[in-house]
Coordinates of C-alpha atoms in Angstrom, one line a residue:
M1 CA 15.0 3.9 -5.6
R2 CA 13.6 3.5 -2.1
S3 CA 15.3 0.1 -1.7
V4 CA 18.7 1.5 -2.7
Y5 CA 18.3 4.4 -0.4
L6 CA 17.2 2.2 2.5
F7 CA 20.2 -0.1 1.8
L8 CA 22.6 2.9 2.0
V9 CA 21.0 4.3 5.2
A10 CA 20.8 0.9 7.0
G11 CA 24.4 0.2 6.0
E12 CA 25.4 3.5 7.5
V13 CA 26.8 4.7 4.1
L14 CA 24.4 7.6 4.6
A15 CA 23.9 8.9 8.1
A16 CA 20.4 10.2 7.5
S17 CA 18.0 8.3 9.8
T18 CA 16.4 11.4 11.2
T19 CA 16.1 13.6 8.2
L20 CA 12.9 14.6 6.5
L21 CA 14.2 13.3 3.2
T22 CA 14.6 9.8 4.7
F23 CA 11.1 9.9 6.0
W24 CA 9.7 10.8 2.6
L25 CA 11.8 8.2 0.7
I26 CA 11.3 5.3 3.1
D27 CA 7.9 5.8 4.6
F28 CA 5.8 7.5 1.9
P29 CA 6.1 4.6 -0.6
L30 CA 4.3 2.4 2.0
I31 CA 1.3 4.6 1.7
C32 CA 1.5 4.5 -2.1
Y33 CA 1.7 0.7 -2.0
L34 CA -1.4 0.5 0.3
I35 CA -3.3 2.9 -1.9
G36 CA -2.7 0.7 -4.9
N37 CA -4.1 -2.3 -3.0
V38 CA -7.1 -0.2 -2.0
A39 CA -8.0 0.1 -5.6
I40 CA -8.1 -3.7 -6.0
S41 CA -10.1 -4.3 -2.8
I42 CA -12.7 -1.6 -3.8
S43 CA -13.0 -3.1 -7.2
F44 CA -13.6 -6.6 -5.8
L45 CA -16.2 -5.2 -3.4
L46 CA -18.1 -3.3 -6.2
L47 CA -18.0 -6.4 -8.4
L48 CA -19.6 -8.4 -5.6
L49 CA -22.4 -5.8 -4.9
R50 CA -23.1 -4.8 -8.5
P51 CA -25.7 -7.5 -9.2
T52 CA -27.7 -6.2 -6.2
Y53 CA -27.1 -2.5 -6.6
T54 CA -27.1 -1.4 -10.3
V55 CA -26.0 2.1 -9.4
L56 CA -22.5 0.7 -8.6
Y57 CA -22.0 0.2 -12.3
R58 CA -21.3 3.9 -12.6
P59 CA -17.5 4.6 -12.8
M60 CA -17.9 7.6 -10.5
V61 CA -18.8 5.3 -7.6
F62 CA -15.4 3.6 -7.8
R63 CA -13.6 6.9 -8.3
V64 CA -15.2 8.7 -5.4
S65 CA -14.7 5.7 -3.0
Y66 CA -11.1 5.4 -4.0
A67 CA -10.5 9.1 -3.7
I68 CA -11.9 9.2 -0.2
V69 CA -9.9 6.3 1.2
S70 CA -6.7 7.6 -0.6
T71 CA -7.2 11.1 0.8
V72 CA -7.6 9.8 4.4
L73 CA -4.3 7.8 4.1
I74 CA -2.4 10.7 2.6
V75 CA -3.7 13.0 5.4
W76 CA -2.5 10.5 8.0
F77 CA 1.0 10.5 6.4
L78 CA 1.1 14.3 6.3
L79 CA 0.1 14.5 10.0
I80 CA 3.0 12.2 10.9
L81 CA 5.2 14.2 8.6
V82 CA 4.4 17.4 10.5
L83 CA 5.0 15.7 13.9
F84 CA 8.3 14.4 12.5
Q85 CA 9.3 17.9 11.5
V86 CA 8.4 19.3 15.0
L87 CA 9.7 16.5 17.2
V88 CA 12.6 15.2 15.3
I89 CA 14.0 17.9 13.0
Q90 CA 13.2 20.9 15.3
G91 CA 13.3 18.9 18.5
E92 CA 10.6 20.8 20.3
D93 CA 8.8 19.3 23.3
A94 CA 10.9 16.2 23.0
A95 CA 10.7 15.5 26.8
D96 CA 6.9 15.4 26.7
F97 CA 6.8 13.1 23.7
C98 CA 8.6 10.1 25.1
T99 CA 10.6 9.1 28.2
V100 CA 14.3 8.2 27.8
Q101 CA 17.0 7.4 30.2
E102 CA 18.8 10.3 32.0
G103 CA 21.9 11.5 30.3
T104 CA 20.5 10.8 26.8
T105 CA 22.0 13.1 24.2
D106 CA 19.9 15.3 21.9
A107 CA 20.8 13.1 18.9
E108 CA 19.7 10.0 20.7
Q109 CA 16.5 11.7 21.8
R110 CA 15.7 12.7 18.2
S111 CA 16.5 9.2 17.0
E112 CA 14.1 7.7 19.5
N113 CA 11.4 10.2 18.6
A114 CA 11.8 9.2 14.9
R115 CA 11.5 5.5 15.7
I116 CA 8.4 6.0 17.8
L117 CA 6.8 8.1 15.1
R118 CA 7.6 5.6 12.4
L119 CA 6.3 2.7 14.5
T120 CA 3.0 4.6 15.2
Y121 CA 2.7 5.4 11.5
Q122 CA 3.3 1.8 10.5
L123 CA 1.0 0.3 13.1
V124 CA -1.9 2.3 11.8
V125 CA -1.0 1.6 8.2
G126 CA -0.6 -2.1 9.1
A127 CA -4.2 -2.1 10.6
V128 CA -5.5 -0.6 7.4
A129 CA -3.5 -3.1 5.4
L130 CA -5.0 -6.0 7.4
V131 CA -8.5 -4.8 6.4
V132 CA -7.5 -4.1 2.7
G133 CA -5.6 -7.4 2.4
G134 CA -8.3 -9.4 4.0
M135 CA -10.9 -7.9 1.6
E136 CA -8.7 -8.7 -1.4
L137 CA -8.1 -12.3 -0.4
V138 CA -11.7 -13.1 0.7
L139 CA -13.6 -11.2 -2.0
G140 CA -11.1 -12.2 -4.7
L141 CA -11.3 -15.9 -3.9
Y142 CA -15.1 -15.7 -3.6
L143 CA -15.4 -14.0 -7.1
A144 CA -12.9 -16.6 -8.5
K145 CA -15.4 -19.4 -7.7
G146 CA -17.6 -18.3 -10.6
V147 CA -14.9 -18.1 -13.2
I148 CA -12.5 -20.4 -15.0
G149 CA -8.8 -19.6 -15.0
V150 CA -6.2 -18.4 -12.5
L151 CA -6.1 -14.6 -13.1
V152 CA -8.5 -13.6 -10.4
P153 CA -7.2 -15.9 -7.6
L154 CA -3.6 -15.0 -8.7
M155 CA -4.3 -11.3 -8.3
A156 CA -6.2 -11.8 -5.0
V157 CA -3.5 -13.9 -3.4
S158 CA -0.5 -12.0 -4.6
S159 CA -1.8 -8.5 -3.8
S160 CA -3.2 -9.4 -0.4
L161 CA -0.2 -11.4 0.8
G162 CA 2.1 -8.7 -0.5
V163 CA 0.5 -5.8 1.4
L164 CA 0.0 -7.8 4.6
L165 CA 3.6 -9.2 4.7
D166 CA 5.0 -5.9 3.8
S167 CA 3.2 -4.1 6.7
I168 CA 4.3 -6.8 9.1
A169 CA 7.9 -6.6 8.0
W170 CA 8.0 -2.9 8.4
V171 CA 6.5 -3.0 11.9
V172 CA 8.9 -5.7 13.0
Y173 CA 11.9 -3.9 11.4
T174 CA 11.0 -0.6 13.2
A175 CA 10.2 -2.2 16.5
V176 CA 13.4 -4.2 16.7
D177 CA 15.4 -1.0 15.8
A178 CA 18.4 -2.9 14.4
P179 CA 18.9 -1.4 10.9
T180 CA 20.3 -3.8 8.4
P181 CA 20.8 -3.4 4.6
Y182 CA 19.6 -6.9 4.0
F183 CA 16.0 -5.7 4.8
S184 CA 16.0 -4.5 1.2
V185 CA 15.9 -8.2 0.1
V186 CA 12.7 -8.7 2.1
L187 CA 11.1 -5.9 0.1
L188 CA 11.8 -7.7 -3.1
F189 CA 9.3 -10.4 -2.1
T190 CA 6.8 -8.3 -0.2
E191 CA 6.6 -5.4 -2.7
L192 CA 8.3 -5.9 -6.0
L193 CA 7.2 -9.5 -6.7
P194 CA 3.4 -8.8 -5.9
I195 CA 3.5 -5.6 -8.0
C196 CA 5.0 -7.5 -10.9
V197 CA 2.4 -10.2 -10.7
V198 CA -0.5 -7.7 -10.6
A199 CA 1.0 -5.7 -13.4
S200 CA 1.4 -8.9 -15.5
V201 CA -2.2 -9.9 -14.9
A202 CA -3.4 -6.4 -15.9
V203 CA -1.3 -6.4 -19.1
V204 CA -2.5 -9.9 -20.1
T205 CA -6.1 -9.0 -19.5
T206 CA -5.9 -5.7 -21.3
L207 CA -4.3 -7.4 -24.3
R208 CA -7.0 -10.1 -24.4
T209 CA -9.8 -7.6 -24.0
S210 CA -8.5 -5.3 -26.7
G211 CA -8.2 -8.2 -29.0
E212 CA -11.8 -9.3 -28.7
T213 CA -14.1 -8.5 -31.6
D214 CA -17.1 -8.8 -29.3
P215 CA -16.3 -7.5 -25.8
P216 CA -18.2 -9.1 -22.9
S217 CA -19.9 -5.9 -22.0
H218 CA -20.1 -2.2 -23.0
D219 CA -18.9 -1.3 -19.4
F220 CA -15.6 -3.0 -20.0
K221 CA -14.5 -1.6 -23.4
S222 CA -11.8 0.6 -21.9
A223 CA -10.5 -1.8 -19.2
A224 CA -7.1 -0.1 -19.0
S225 CA -8.6 3.3 -18.2
D226 CA -10.1 2.4 -14.9
T227 CA -8.9 0.0 -12.2
S228 CA -12.4 -1.1 -11.4
R229 CA -13.1 -1.9 -15.0
L230 CA -9.8 -3.7 -15.3
V231 CA -10.5 -6.1 -12.4
S232 CA -14.0 -6.6 -13.9
S233 CA -12.4 -7.5 -17.2
I234 CA -10.2 -10.0 -15.5
T235 CA -13.2 -11.7 -14.1
M236 CA -15.1 -11.6 -17.4
D237 CA -12.1 -12.8 -19.4
S238 CA -11.4 -15.7 -17.0
D239 CA -15.0 -16.8 -17.2
S240 CA -14.9 -16.9 -21.0
T241 CA -11.7 -18.9 -21.2

């Protein structure tokens, strides 16, 4: 839905680059995509630390950690949303927000405000994505050394590269400020493809785990109910293959 809407806005079929609806439909999914990758990175981190700290086996540790990071990211989005409403929709204090050439119309001022807000938002999200993607790649490949199979490295590489390339693409797209409907094609490789790969790995692992008569561990009996357990099941399943 976001890709179709972006295609229509960039192709000037819909003239809505400075509306609140556009900000929601185009920019909020980026936070959702990052939050999904946060779940994987936290799972990898807990898997690495569990042999040393047994308390990390408790599902509540994952859920609390995930909730804290997700809340921070959502609050950041809401803060930018409020600024977008004040500086772009209402147009208050526009002159104090950014400097533009003399003779700029109100519409051009608001468009520039929207671009700067989006760029600031995406730079911060990109910095978080760099940390999250780096954790996914490094920890995932490290955990993959002790298992047989391709599920763990496949998830690590696809999810990390997906979130990193997606953040970079959005920063470049916003900074260049040359809307094109063909940017939707880029999103197919940076968002849709990695999501499909991770979902496929999750489905395969869940089916294998549910079909086992003797599960590897009591902690992993309900792999599909918790992302942390799901990633753990992938590791255990690959090791037993």
